[in-house]
Coordinates of C-alpha atoms and ligand atoms in Angstrom, one line a residue:
X1 CA 38.8 255.7 -178.6
X2 CA 35.0 255.6 -178.1
X3 CA 32.9 258.3 -176.6
X4 CA 33.1 257.1 -173.0
X5 CA 36.9 256.8 -173.2
X6 CA 37.1 260.3 -174.7
X7 CA 35.0 261.7 -171.8
X8 CA 37.4 260.1 -169.3
X9 CA 40.3 261.6 -171.2
X10 CA 38.9 265.1 -171.0
X11 CA 38.3 264.7 -167.3
X12 CA 41.9 263.5 -166.8
X13 CA 43.2 266.6 -168.7
X14 CA 40.9 269.0 -166.9
X15 CA 41.8 267.8 -163.4
X16 CA 45.5 267.5 -164.2
X17 CA 45.5 271.2 -165.3
X18 CA 43.5 272.2 -162.3
X19 CA 45.8 270.2 -160.0
X20 CA 48.9 272.0 -161.4
X21 CA 47.0 275.4 -161.2
X22 CA 46.0 274.8 -157.6
X23 CA 49.6 274.1 -156.5
X24 CA 50.5 277.7 -157.5
X25 CA 47.8 279.2 -155.3
X26 CA 49.0 280.6 -152.0
X27 CA 46.0 279.8 -149.9
X28 CA 45.5 277.5 -147.0
X29 CA 42.9 276.4 -144.5
X30 CA 39.3 275.6 -145.6
X31 CA 39.7 277.6 -148.8
X32 CA 42.5 275.4 -149.9
X33 CA 40.5 272.3 -149.1
X34 CA 37.5 273.6 -151.2
X35 CA 39.7 274.5 -154.1
X36 CA 41.2 271.1 -154.3
X37 CA 37.8 269.5 -154.1
X38 CA 37.1 270.7 -157.6
X39 CA 39.6 268.6 -159.5
X40 CA 39.0 265.8 -157.0
X41 CA 35.3 265.5 -157.8
X42 CA 35.9 266.0 -161.6
X43 CA 38.2 263.0 -161.7
X44 CA 36.8 260.9 -158.9
X45 CA 33.0 261.3 -158.7
X46 CA 32.2 258.0 -160.5
X47 CA 34.7 256.0 -158.4
X48 CA 33.1 257.5 -155.2
X49 CA 29.6 256.7 -156.6
X50 CA 30.6 253.1 -157.3
X51 CA 32.1 252.7 -153.9
X52 CA 28.9 253.9 -152.3
X53 CA 26.9 251.4 -154.4
X54 CA 29.2 248.7 -153.4
X55 CA 28.7 249.4 -149.7
X56 CA 25.0 249.5 -150.2
X57 CA 25.0 246.2 -152.0
X58 CA 27.2 244.7 -149.4
X59 CA 30.0 244.1 -151.9
X60 CA 32.4 246.2 -150.0
X61 CA 35.9 245.1 -150.9
X62 CA 36.5 246.2 -154.5
X63 CA 39.0 248.6 -156.0
X64 CA 36.5 251.5 -156.0
X65 CA 36.2 251.1 -152.3
X66 CA 40.0 251.0 -151.8
X67 CA 40.4 254.2 -153.9
X68 CA 37.6 256.0 -152.2
X69 CA 38.9 255.2 -148.7
X70 CA 42.5 256.0 -149.6
X71 CA 41.6 259.4 -151.1
X72 CA 39.1 260.5 -148.5
X73 CA 41.7 259.6 -145.9
X74 CA 44.4 261.6 -147.7
X75 CA 42.0 264.6 -147.8
X76 CA 41.5 264.2 -144.0
X77 CA 45.2 264.3 -143.6
X78 CA 45.4 267.5 -145.7
X79 CA 47.4 265.7 -148.4
X80 CA 45.1 267.2 -151.0
X81 CA 47.5 266.8 -153.9
X82 CA 48.0 263.1 -153.2
X83 CA 44.3 262.6 -153.0
X84 CA 43.7 264.1 -156.5
X85 CA 46.7 262.3 -157.9
X86 CA 45.6 258.9 -156.7
X87 CA 42.3 259.3 -158.4
X88 CA 44.0 260.8 -161.5
X89 CA 46.4 257.9 -162.0
X90 CA 43.7 255.3 -161.2
X91 CA 41.6 256.8 -164.0
X92 CA 44.6 256.8 -166.4
X93 CA 45.1 253.1 -165.6
X94 CA 41.5 252.3 -166.2
X95 CA 41.4 254.2 -169.4
X96 CA 44.5 252.5 -170.6
X97 CA 43.1 249.1 -169.8
X98 CA 39.8 249.8 -171.5
X99 CA 41.6 250.8 -174.7
X100 CA 43.7 247.6 -174.5
X101 CA 40.7 245.4 -174.1
X102 CA 38.9 247.2 -176.9
X103 CA 42.0 246.8 -179.1
X104 CA 42.3 243.1 -178.6
X105 CA 38.5 242.7 -179.2
X106 CA 38.9 244.6 -182.4
X107 CA 41.9 242.5 -183.4
X108 CA 39.9 239.3 -182.7
X109 CA 36.9 240.6 -184.6
X110 CA 39.1 241.5 -187.5
X111 CA 40.6 238.0 -187.4
X112 CA 37.1 236.8 -187.2
X113 CA 35.9 239.1 -189.9
X114 CA 34.3 236.2 -191.6
X115 CA 30.6 236.8 -190.8
X116 CA 29.0 237.3 -194.2
X117 CA 26.6 240.3 -194.3
X118 CA 24.4 239.1 -197.1
X119 CA 23.6 236.4 -199.6
X120 CA 22.6 237.0 -203.2
X121 CA 19.5 235.0 -204.1
X122 CA 17.6 235.1 -207.4
X123 CA 14.0 236.3 -207.1
X124 CA 12.0 236.6 -210.4
X125 CA 15.2 236.6 -212.4
X126 CA 16.8 239.4 -210.4
X127 CA 19.6 239.1 -207.8
X128 CA 18.4 240.3 -204.4
X129 CA 20.6 240.8 -201.3
X130 CA 19.1 239.1 -198.3
X131 CA 20.2 238.3 -194.7
X132 CA 22.1 234.9 -194.8
X133 CA 19.9 233.7 -191.9
X134 CA 16.8 234.0 -194.1
X135 CA 18.1 231.7 -196.9
X136 CA 16.4 228.3 -196.9
X137 CA 18.3 225.0 -197.5
X138 CA 18.4 224.1 -201.1
X139 CA 18.3 227.7 -202.4
X140 CA 20.5 228.8 -205.2
X141 CA 22.8 231.7 -204.2
X142 CA 25.3 233.6 -206.4
X143 CA 28.8 234.6 -205.2
X144 CA 30.7 236.9 -207.5
X145 CA 34.4 237.7 -207.3
X146 CA 35.5 239.5 -204.1
X147 CA 32.5 238.2 -202.2
X148 CA 32.4 235.9 -199.2
X149 CA 30.5 232.6 -199.4
X150 CA 27.7 233.1 -196.9
X151 CA 26.4 229.6 -196.5
X152 CA 27.8 226.0 -196.9
X153 CA 26.8 224.4 -200.2
X154 CA 27.6 222.7 -203.4
X155 CA 28.6 224.5 -206.6
X156 CA 26.0 224.1 -209.3
X157 CA 27.8 226.1 -212.0
X158 CA 30.9 228.2 -212.5
X159 CA 34.5 227.9 -211.5
X160 CA 36.6 230.0 -209.1
X161 CA 39.6 230.1 -206.8
X162 CA 38.7 230.4 -203.1
X163 CA 40.8 231.9 -200.4
X164 CA 40.0 230.1 -197.2
X165 CA 42.7 231.9 -195.2
X166 CA 40.3 233.4 -192.7
X167 CA 39.2 229.8 -191.8
X168 CA 42.4 227.9 -192.0
X169 CA 45.1 230.6 -191.5
X170 CA 46.8 229.4 -194.7
X171 CA 46.6 231.6 -197.7
X172 CA 46.5 228.9 -200.3
X173 CA 44.0 229.3 -203.1
X174 CA 41.7 226.3 -203.7
X175 CA 40.1 225.8 -207.1
X176 CA 36.5 224.8 -207.1
X177 CA 34.2 223.7 -210.0
X178 CA 30.8 222.2 -210.5
X179 CA 29.8 219.7 -207.8
X180 CA 32.5 220.7 -205.4
X181 CA 31.6 221.4 -201.8
X182 CA 32.2 224.9 -200.6
X183 CA 32.3 226.3 -197.0
X184 CA 31.0 229.6 -195.8
X185 CA 33.7 232.1 -194.9
X186 CA 35.8 231.4 -197.9
X187 CA 36.3 234.3 -200.3
X188 CA 35.7 234.0 -204.0
X189 CA 38.9 235.5 -205.5
X190 CA 37.9 235.3 -209.2
X191 CA 35.1 233.8 -211.2
X192 CA 31.4 233.5 -210.6
X193 CA 29.8 230.7 -208.6
X194 CA 26.2 229.6 -208.3
X195 CA 25.8 227.5 -205.2
X196 CA 23.0 225.3 -203.9
X197 CA 23.0 225.7 -200.2
X198 CA 23.1 222.5 -198.2
X199 CA 22.6 224.0 -194.8
X200 CA 21.0 226.9 -193.0
X201 CA 23.2 229.8 -192.1
X202 CA 23.1 228.9 -188.4
X203 CA 24.5 225.4 -189.1
X204 CA 27.1 226.7 -191.5
X205 CA 30.8 226.5 -190.8
X206 CA 31.2 230.3 -190.3
X207 CA 28.5 230.5 -187.7
X208 CA 29.8 227.5 -185.8
X209 CA 33.2 229.0 -185.7
X210 CA 31.9 232.4 -184.5
X211 CA 29.8 230.8 -181.8
X212 CA 32.8 228.9 -180.6
X213 CA 35.1 231.8 -180.3
X214 CA 32.5 234.0 -178.7
X215 CA 31.8 231.4 -176.1
X216 CA 35.4 230.5 -175.5
X217 CA 35.9 233.0 -172.7
X218 CA 33.1 231.6 -170.6
X219 CA 35.1 228.4 -169.9
X220 CA 37.5 229.7 -167.2
X221 CA 41.0 228.3 -166.8
X222 CA 42.4 227.4 -163.4
X223 CA 44.6 230.5 -163.4
X224 CA 41.6 232.7 -163.8
X225 CA 39.8 230.9 -161.0
X226 CA 42.8 231.3 -158.9
X227 CA 42.9 235.0 -159.5
X228 CA 39.2 235.6 -158.7
X229 CA 39.5 233.5 -155.5
X230 CA 42.7 235.3 -154.7
X231 CA 41.1 238.7 -155.0
X232 CA 38.2 237.6 -152.8
X233 CA 40.5 236.9 -149.9
X234 CA 43.3 239.3 -150.7
X235 CA 41.3 242.6 -150.6
X236 CA 39.7 242.1 -147.2
X237 CA 43.0 240.9 -145.7
X238 CA 44.7 244.1 -147.0
X239 CA 41.9 246.2 -145.6
X240 CA 42.3 244.7 -142.2
X241 CA 46.0 245.1 -142.3
X242 CA 45.5 248.8 -143.2
X243 CA 43.0 249.1 -140.3
X244 CA 45.7 247.7 -138.0
X245 CA 48.3 250.1 -139.3
X246 CA 46.0 253.1 -138.9
X247 CA 44.6 252.3 -135.5
X248 CA 46.3 249.3 -133.9
X249 CA 49.8 250.6 -134.0
X250 CA 49.0 254.1 -132.8
X251 CA 47.1 252.5 -129.9
X252 CA 50.1 250.4 -129.0
X253 CA 52.3 253.5 -129.3
X254 CA 50.0 255.4 -127.1
X255 CA 50.2 252.7 -124.4
X256 CA 54.0 252.2 -124.7
X257 CA 55.3 255.7 -125.4
X258 CA 52.4 258.1 -124.8
X259 CA 52.8 259.4 -128.4
X260 CA 50.4 257.7 -130.8
X261 CA 51.9 259.2 -134.1
X262 CA 48.4 258.7 -135.4
X263 CA 48.6 260.8 -138.6
X264 CA 51.9 259.2 -139.8
X265 CA 50.4 255.7 -139.4
X266 CA 47.2 256.7 -141.0
X267 CA 49.2 258.0 -144.0
X268 CA 51.0 254.6 -144.2
X269 CA 47.7 252.8 -144.0
X270 CA 46.3 254.8 -146.9
X271 CA 49.3 254.2 -149.0
X272 CA 48.9 250.6 -148.3
X273 CA 45.4 250.6 -149.7
X274 CA 46.5 252.4 -152.9
X275 CA 49.2 249.9 -153.5
X276 CA 47.2 246.9 -152.7
X277 CA 44.6 247.3 -155.6
X278 CA 44.7 243.9 -157.4
X279 CA 43.5 245.3 -160.7
X280 CA 46.7 244.3 -162.6
X281 CA 46.0 240.7 -162.0
X282 CA 42.2 240.8 -162.2
X283 CA 42.5 242.4 -165.7
X284 CA 45.6 241.0 -167.3
X285 CA 45.0 237.3 -166.7
X286 CA 41.7 237.0 -168.6
X287 CA 43.0 239.4 -171.2
X288 CA 46.0 237.1 -171.8
X289 CA 43.8 234.1 -172.4
X290 CA 41.4 236.2 -174.5
X291 CA 44.4 237.3 -176.7
X292 CA 45.8 233.8 -176.9
X293 CA 42.6 232.4 -178.1
X294 CA 42.2 235.2 -180.6
X295 CA 45.8 234.8 -181.8
X296 CA 45.3 231.0 -182.3
X297 CA 42.1 231.5 -184.2
X298 CA 43.9 233.7 -186.7
X299 CA 46.1 230.7 -187.4
X300 CA 43.2 228.4 -188.1
X301 CA 43.3 226.9 -184.6
X302 CA 40.1 227.2 -182.6
X303 CA 40.3 226.7 -178.9
X304 CA 37.0 226.3 -177.1
X305 CA 38.0 227.8 -173.8
X306 CA 40.8 229.2 -171.6
X307 CA 40.8 225.9 -169.7
X308 CA 41.7 224.0 -172.8
X309 CA 44.5 226.5 -173.6
X310 CA 45.9 225.8 -170.2
X311 CA 45.6 222.0 -170.6
X312 CA 47.2 222.2 -174.0
X313 CA 50.3 223.8 -172.5
X314 CA 50.8 220.8 -170.2
X315 CA 50.5 218.1 -172.8
X316 CA 53.4 215.7 -172.6
X317 CA 51.7 212.7 -174.2
X318 CA 49.9 212.9 -177.5
X319 CA 47.8 210.1 -178.9
X320 CA 47.1 210.1 -182.6
X321 CA 44.8 208.3 -184.9
X322 CA 46.5 207.0 -188.0
X323 CA 44.2 207.2 -191.0
X324 CA 43.5 210.8 -192.0
X325 CA 45.6 212.2 -189.2
X326 CA 49.2 210.9 -189.8
X327 CA 48.4 209.7 -193.2
X328 CA 46.5 211.4 -196.0
X329 CA 43.6 209.0 -195.8
X330 CA 43.6 209.1 -199.5
X331 CA 44.1 205.5 -200.4
X332 CA 45.2 204.3 -203.8
X333 CA 44.0 200.9 -204.9
X334 CA 47.3 198.9 -205.3
X335 CA 46.2 195.5 -206.5
X336 CA 43.5 193.0 -206.4
X337 CA 44.3 189.4 -205.3
X338 CA 42.8 185.9 -205.0
X339 CA 39.8 186.7 -207.1
X340 CA 37.9 183.9 -208.8
X341 CA 35.9 186.5 -210.7
X342 CA 37.0 189.4 -212.9
X343 CA 39.0 192.1 -211.1
X344 CA 36.7 194.8 -212.4
X345 CA 33.8 192.9 -210.8
X346 CA 35.5 192.8 -207.4
X347 CA 36.0 196.5 -207.6
X348 CA 32.4 197.1 -208.7
X349 CA 30.9 195.2 -205.8
X350 CA 33.3 197.0 -203.4
X351 CA 32.2 200.3 -204.8
X352 CA 28.5 199.4 -204.4
X353 CA 29.2 198.4 -200.8
X354 CA 31.0 201.6 -200.0
X355 CA 28.5 203.9 -201.9
X356 CA 27.1 205.4 -198.7
X357 CA 30.2 205.3 -196.6
X358 CA 32.2 208.5 -195.8
X359 CA 35.3 206.5 -194.7
X360 CA 38.5 207.4 -196.5
X361 CA 38.7 203.8 -197.7
X362 CA 35.3 204.1 -199.3
X363 CA 36.3 207.3 -201.2
X364 CA 39.4 205.6 -202.7
X365 CA 37.4 202.5 -203.9
X366 CA 34.7 204.6 -205.4
X367 CA 37.3 206.7 -207.2
X368 CA 39.1 203.6 -208.6
X369 CA 35.8 202.2 -209.8
X370 CA 35.0 205.5 -211.4
X371 CA 31.6 204.6 -212.9
X372 CA 28.0 205.6 -212.1
X373 CA 26.4 203.7 -209.2
X374 CA 22.7 202.8 -209.3
X375 CA 21.8 203.4 -205.6
X376 CA 18.3 201.9 -206.1
X377 CA 20.0 198.5 -206.1
X378 CA 21.4 199.0 -202.6
X379 CA 19.4 198.3 -199.5
X380 CA 19.9 197.4 -195.8
X381 CA 23.1 199.4 -195.7
X382 CA 25.0 199.1 -192.4
X383 CA 28.4 200.4 -191.5
X384 CA 30.2 198.4 -188.8
X385 CA 32.8 200.7 -187.2
X386 CA 36.3 199.4 -187.4
X387 CA 35.3 196.5 -189.6
X388 CA 33.6 197.6 -192.8
X389 CA 30.2 197.7 -194.4
X390 CA 27.4 195.3 -195.2
X391 CA 24.3 195.7 -197.5
X392 CA 22.0 194.0 -199.9
X393 CA 22.8 194.6 -203.6
X394 CA 20.3 193.2 -206.0
X395 CA 18.9 191.0 -203.3
X396 CA 22.3 189.5 -202.5
X397 CA 24.2 190.0 -199.3
X398 CA 27.4 192.0 -199.8
X399 CA 30.2 192.3 -197.3
X400 CA 33.1 194.7 -197.8
X401 CA 35.7 195.1 -195.0
X402 CA 38.6 193.6 -193.1
X403 CA 39.5 190.2 -191.6
X404 CA 37.3 190.9 -188.6
X405 CA 34.3 191.4 -190.8
X406 CA 34.9 188.1 -192.6
X407 CA 35.3 186.2 -189.4
X408 CA 32.2 187.8 -187.9
X409 CA 30.2 186.4 -190.9
X410 CA 32.0 183.0 -191.2
X411 CA 33.4 183.7 -194.6
X412 CA 36.4 181.7 -195.6
X413 CA 38.8 184.3 -196.8
X414 CA 42.4 184.4 -198.0
X415 CA 44.6 186.4 -195.7
X416 CA 46.8 189.0 -197.4
X417 CA 50.6 189.0 -196.8
X418 CA 51.4 192.3 -198.4
X419 CA 51.9 195.5 -196.4
X420 CA 48.9 197.7 -196.7
X421 CA 45.2 197.9 -195.9
X422 CA 43.1 195.0 -197.0
X423 CA 39.5 195.2 -198.1
X424 CA 37.8 191.8 -198.6
X425 CA 34.7 191.4 -200.7
X426 CA 32.2 188.6 -200.2
X427 CA 28.8 188.1 -202.0
X428 CA 26.1 185.9 -200.6
X429 CA 28.6 184.0 -198.4
X430 CA 31.1 183.5 -201.3
X431 CA 34.5 185.0 -201.2
X432 CA 35.3 187.3 -204.2
X433 CA 38.8 188.3 -203.4
X434 CA 40.5 191.2 -201.7
X435 CA 41.7 194.7 -202.7
X436 CA 45.0 195.9 -201.3
X437 CA 45.0 199.6 -200.9
X438 CA 47.7 201.9 -199.7
X439 CA 47.7 205.2 -197.9
X440 CA 50.4 207.8 -198.0
X441 CA 52.0 209.5 -195.0
X442 CA 51.4 213.3 -195.0
X443 CA 54.4 215.4 -196.1
X444 CA 54.6 217.2 -192.8
X445 CA 54.0 214.2 -190.4
X446 CA 57.6 213.4 -189.8
X447 CA 58.6 217.0 -189.2
X448 CA 55.6 217.5 -186.9
X449 CA 56.5 214.4 -184.8
X450 CA 60.1 215.6 -184.5
X451 CA 59.1 219.1 -183.4
X452 CA 56.6 217.7 -180.9
X453 CA 59.4 215.6 -179.3
X454 CA 61.5 218.8 -179.2
X455 CA 58.8 220.9 -177.4
X456 CA 58.4 218.4 -174.6
X457 CA 55.8 216.0 -175.9
X458 CA 57.9 213.0 -175.0
X459 CA 55.5 210.2 -175.7
X460 CA 53.7 209.9 -179.0
X461 CA 51.3 207.0 -179.4
X462 CA 49.4 205.9 -182.5
X463 CA 46.1 204.1 -182.3
X464 CA 44.6 202.6 -185.4
X465 CA 41.9 200.2 -186.5
X466 CA 44.2 199.2 -189.4
X467 CA 46.3 196.0 -189.7
X468 CA 49.5 195.4 -187.7
X469 CA 51.9 195.6 -190.6
X470 CA 50.4 198.7 -192.1
X471 CA 50.5 200.4 -188.7
X472 CA 54.1 199.4 -187.9
X473 CA 55.3 200.6 -191.2
X474 CA 53.9 204.1 -190.6
X475 CA 55.1 204.2 -187.0
X476 CA 58.6 203.3 -187.9
X477 CA 58.9 205.8 -190.7
X478 CA 57.6 208.6 -188.4
X479 CA 59.4 207.8 -185.2
X480 CA 56.3 207.1 -183.1
X481 CA 57.0 205.8 -179.6
X482 CA 54.1 203.3 -179.2
X483 CA 51.6 201.7 -181.5
X484 CA 48.3 199.9 -180.9
X485 CA 46.7 198.4 -184.0
X486 CA 43.6 196.5 -185.0
X487 CA 41.5 198.3 -182.5
X488 CA 37.7 198.8 -182.7
X489 CA 36.5 202.3 -181.8
X490 CA 35.6 201.2 -178.2
X491 CA 39.1 199.5 -177.9
X492 CA 40.6 202.8 -178.8
X493 CA 38.8 204.4 -175.8
X494 CA 40.2 201.6 -173.6
X495 CA 43.7 202.0 -174.9
X496 CA 43.5 205.8 -174.1
X497 CA 42.1 205.1 -170.6
X498 CA 45.1 202.9 -169.9
X499 CA 47.4 205.7 -170.9
X500 CA 45.4 208.2 -168.8
X501 CA 45.8 205.9 -165.8
X502 CA 49.6 205.8 -166.1
X503 CA 50.1 209.5 -166.7
X504 CA 51.9 212.0 -164.5
X505 CA 49.2 213.9 -162.6
X506 CA 50.6 217.3 -163.4
X507 CA 50.7 216.5 -167.1
X508 CA 48.0 216.1 -169.7
X509 CA 47.2 213.7 -172.5
X510 CA 45.9 214.9 -175.8
X511 CA 44.2 213.0 -178.5
X512 CA 44.3 214.0 -182.2
X513 CA 41.9 212.5 -184.7
X514 CA 40.3 213.3 -188.0
X515 CA 36.8 213.0 -186.5
X516 CA 35.7 210.0 -188.4
X517 CA 34.5 207.5 -185.7
X518 CA 36.8 209.1 -183.2
X519 CA 34.3 211.1 -181.2
X520 CA 34.3 208.8 -178.1
X521 CA 38.1 209.1 -177.8
X522 CA 38.1 212.8 -178.5
X523 CA 35.8 213.4 -175.5
X524 CA 37.7 211.0 -173.2
X525 CA 41.1 212.7 -173.5
X526 CA 42.2 215.6 -171.3
X527 CA 42.1 217.7 -174.5
X528 CA 40.6 216.4 -177.7
X529 CA 41.9 217.9 -180.9
X530 CA 40.3 217.3 -184.3
X531 CA 41.8 218.2 -187.5
X532 CA 40.6 219.0 -191.0
X533 CA 37.4 220.3 -189.5
X534 CA 36.2 222.1 -192.6
X535 CA 32.9 220.4 -193.1
X536 CA 33.1 217.8 -190.3
X537 CA 30.4 218.9 -187.9
X538 CA 30.6 215.9 -185.5
X539 CA 34.3 216.7 -185.0
X540 CA 33.7 220.3 -184.2
X541 CA 31.2 219.3 -181.5
X542 CA 33.2 216.5 -179.9
X543 CA 36.6 218.2 -179.6
X544 CA 38.0 220.9 -177.4
X545 CA 40.5 222.2 -180.0
X546 CA 39.7 222.3 -183.7
X547 CA 42.4 222.6 -186.4
X548 CA 40.7 224.0 -189.5
X549 CA 42.9 222.1 -191.9
X550 CA 44.7 218.8 -191.7
X551 CA 48.2 220.0 -191.4
X552 CA 49.9 218.3 -188.4
X553 CA 52.3 221.2 -187.9
X554 CA 49.2 223.1 -186.6
X555 CA 49.3 220.9 -183.5
X556 CA 52.9 222.0 -182.8
X557 CA 51.8 225.6 -183.3
X558 CA 48.8 225.1 -181.0
X559 CA 51.0 223.8 -178.2
X560 CA 53.5 226.6 -178.7
X561 CA 50.7 229.2 -178.6
X562 CA 49.4 227.7 -175.4
X563 CA 52.9 227.7 -173.8
X564 CA 53.5 231.3 -174.8
X565 CA 50.1 232.4 -173.3
X566 CA 50.6 230.5 -170.1
X567 CA 54.1 231.9 -169.8
X568 CA 52.7 235.4 -170.0
X569 CA 50.1 234.6 -167.4
X570 CA 52.8 233.3 -165.0
X571 CA 55.1 236.3 -165.7
X572 CA 52.2 238.7 -164.9
X573 CA 51.2 236.9 -161.7
X574 CA 54.8 236.8 -160.4
X575 CA 55.5 240.4 -161.5
X576 CA 52.4 241.9 -160.1
X577 CA 52.4 240.0 -156.8
X578 CA 56.1 240.6 -156.4
X579 CA 56.0 244.3 -156.9
X580 CA 53.0 244.7 -154.7
X581 CA 54.4 242.7 -151.8
X582 CA 57.6 244.7 -152.0
X583 CA 55.8 248.0 -152.0
X584 CA 53.5 246.9 -149.2
X585 CA 56.5 246.0 -147.0
X586 CA 58.2 249.3 -147.8
X587 CA 55.0 251.1 -146.8
X588 CA 54.5 249.3 -143.6
X589 CA 58.0 250.2 -142.5
X590 CA 57.5 253.8 -143.6
X591 CA 59.9 253.9 -146.6
X592 CA 57.3 254.6 -149.2
X593 CA 55.1 257.6 -149.9
X594 CA 51.7 257.7 -151.5
X595 CA 53.3 258.8 -154.8
X596 CA 55.2 255.5 -154.9
X597 CA 52.0 253.7 -154.2
X598 CA 50.3 255.5 -157.2
X599 CA 53.1 254.7 -159.6
X600 CA 53.4 251.1 -158.4
X601 CA 49.7 250.5 -158.9
X602 CA 49.2 252.1 -162.3
X603 CA 52.7 251.1 -163.6
X604 CA 52.3 247.4 -162.8
X605 CA 48.9 247.4 -164.4
X606 CA 50.1 249.0 -167.6
X607 CA 53.0 246.7 -167.9
X608 CA 50.9 243.6 -167.2
X609 CA 48.3 244.7 -169.8
X610 CA 51.0 245.3 -172.5
X611 CA 52.5 241.9 -171.7
X612 CA 49.1 240.3 -172.0
X613 CA 48.5 241.7 -175.4
X614 CA 51.7 239.9 -176.6
X615 CA 49.7 236.7 -176.5
X616 CA 47.9 237.9 -179.6
X617 CA 51.0 237.8 -181.7
X618 CA 51.6 234.2 -182.6
X619 CA 52.2 234.2 -186.3
X620 CA 55.9 233.4 -186.2
X621 CA 56.0 230.9 -183.4
Ligands
ADP1 P1 41.7 204.2 -188.2 O1 41.9 203.9 -186.8 O2 42.9 203.9 -189.0 O3 41.2 205.6 -188.5 P2 39.0 203.0 -188.5 O4 38.8 202.7 -187.1 O5 38.2 204.0 -189.2 O6 40.6 203.2 -188.9 O7 38.8 201.6 -189.3 C1 39.6 200.5 -188.9 C2 39.6 199.4 -190.0 O8 38.3 199.0 -190.3 C3 40.1 199.9 -191.3 O9 41.5 199.8 -191.5 C4 39.4 198.9 -192.3 O10 40.1 197.7 -192.4 C5 38.1 198.7 -191.6 N1 37.0 199.6 -192.2 C6 36.4 200.6 -191.5 N2 35.5 201.2 -192.3 C7 35.6 200.6 -193.5 C8 34.9 200.7 -194.8 N3 34.0 201.7 -194.9 N4 35.2 199.9 -195.8 C9 36.2 199.0 -195.6 N5 36.8 198.8 -194.5 C10 36.6 199.5 -193.4
MG2 MG1 39.9 207.3 -188.4

């Protein structure tokens, strides 16, 4: 509990004791009134103050106003004990809520306890601790065992195991050595690393993640919008109803029966006001989303806003990219065919062509070649998305890519009849042969597709730029419902738009990609999900949900989390409105006392808040 909360607690205890004490005093009249005013002001002065401010600022209808009117009215009716009790329970509810919010904040910041406090840099041969934001790109920092990596970079010397669990939610140790890329937020478990930073702190992974989570609550979901609109109409309506109960009905009574029964109706009207307070909804709905987003981030699933959490829960069609998403994107060179020159030479040219490419295909070819590449020989490098690459090597025009690239350049090529991805190589208009490479399906892909089908995602579509036969083979093995292959990046967008046109208006379409030339599709889908985001900045920017590692089961988890969270939101809305409406009716017909009102109001709020906190616990979903 913080200081403010403690002060409220003391006020609650003090006024409770005074209230009990007062009820033993045998006094009445003005003296009794004055005595009860003491606990009343101790517990309620700030509510009264806020109500007065509200009236001055013309924002009349809030909960402070409701409480002030109800209690002043109760005092006027000489229901002193009720007046104090209403304030007392209102404050208990408020205190409870502020503790709950604090707790989930704490929980989230513990989950997000990845902000590094310092970086060790070497100045004049000595290690000095500095603020990570002061470290320039290209500096050498030292990370000893037990320390967090403060800034993204490359290892220049040393070896260590890293625990990236605060980023990915998976506690698997990753071994790193010289020349490996490391990301801020990982913890060095053993060993000593010297790292050359490749980014500023503000562009590093850790800072990006923190920014995202901190801003997530500013993007409101439809449910939250609904509640704030609801409160805007609801409170005034309730106030007018209460006014009618207090004055309208007695007036009618007076005309019809000559007996107005004013004080009994005023009492009902005041009870009505106490019950009507919409705080349970106003508080618990945003809290549920806040907790859901926090819970997800502890699992390595970053959701950029409540609205995306809501969209995710309605996804019934998921469109996936193949390479890097369903498959590992780690190709193995299988064989080299139709080559008039030495196989090793085909591979060498391919490797030169791919030298500057980040595509998974490029990585595999460079690995198979395995030798040093003299990048001074390469010029005019161009990557043609969905086709391949072209460049000048030693003043000769080199083309490395698929059938489309060959056709585009009028190269006579030999088509390949084997299953797999084909990379043709042509030098100065002459065909050098093709390399057949094969990708592997990720271990968890099949399981993930099955589970997605089970949780209501009934249409799973695969889009790929790869060849027909390679695509069909993967789709069949995984049980994918629909395949579109040989697509260029803009054709992927068109394919997605077609799917969006046919969708059920109440349902949502998600796209999952690895972020490599998927950005246009990611932004076009109802919810764009990118995976394996450690290190892929473009993907973090373009997508709405970021999965920190490339395990497909995370998508299943993300959808389950969203469903749980939205379930809680719906339960809270139904429960709170249900109980309130029931109590309001009971009050209007005179079956409820102000005591019931107090318990209904505070009780509903406490239950709704506890329910909301459940959204934080998602580990075993
Ligand atoms: P996917 O949709 O499977 O992720 P891309 O759109 O990235 O695939 O690429 C589609 C196709 O374009 C690849 O299957 C490959 O034939 C060709 N291609 C793209 N980039 C390269 C590259 N750097 N080198 C060779 N071929 C490439
Ligand atoms: Mg791709």
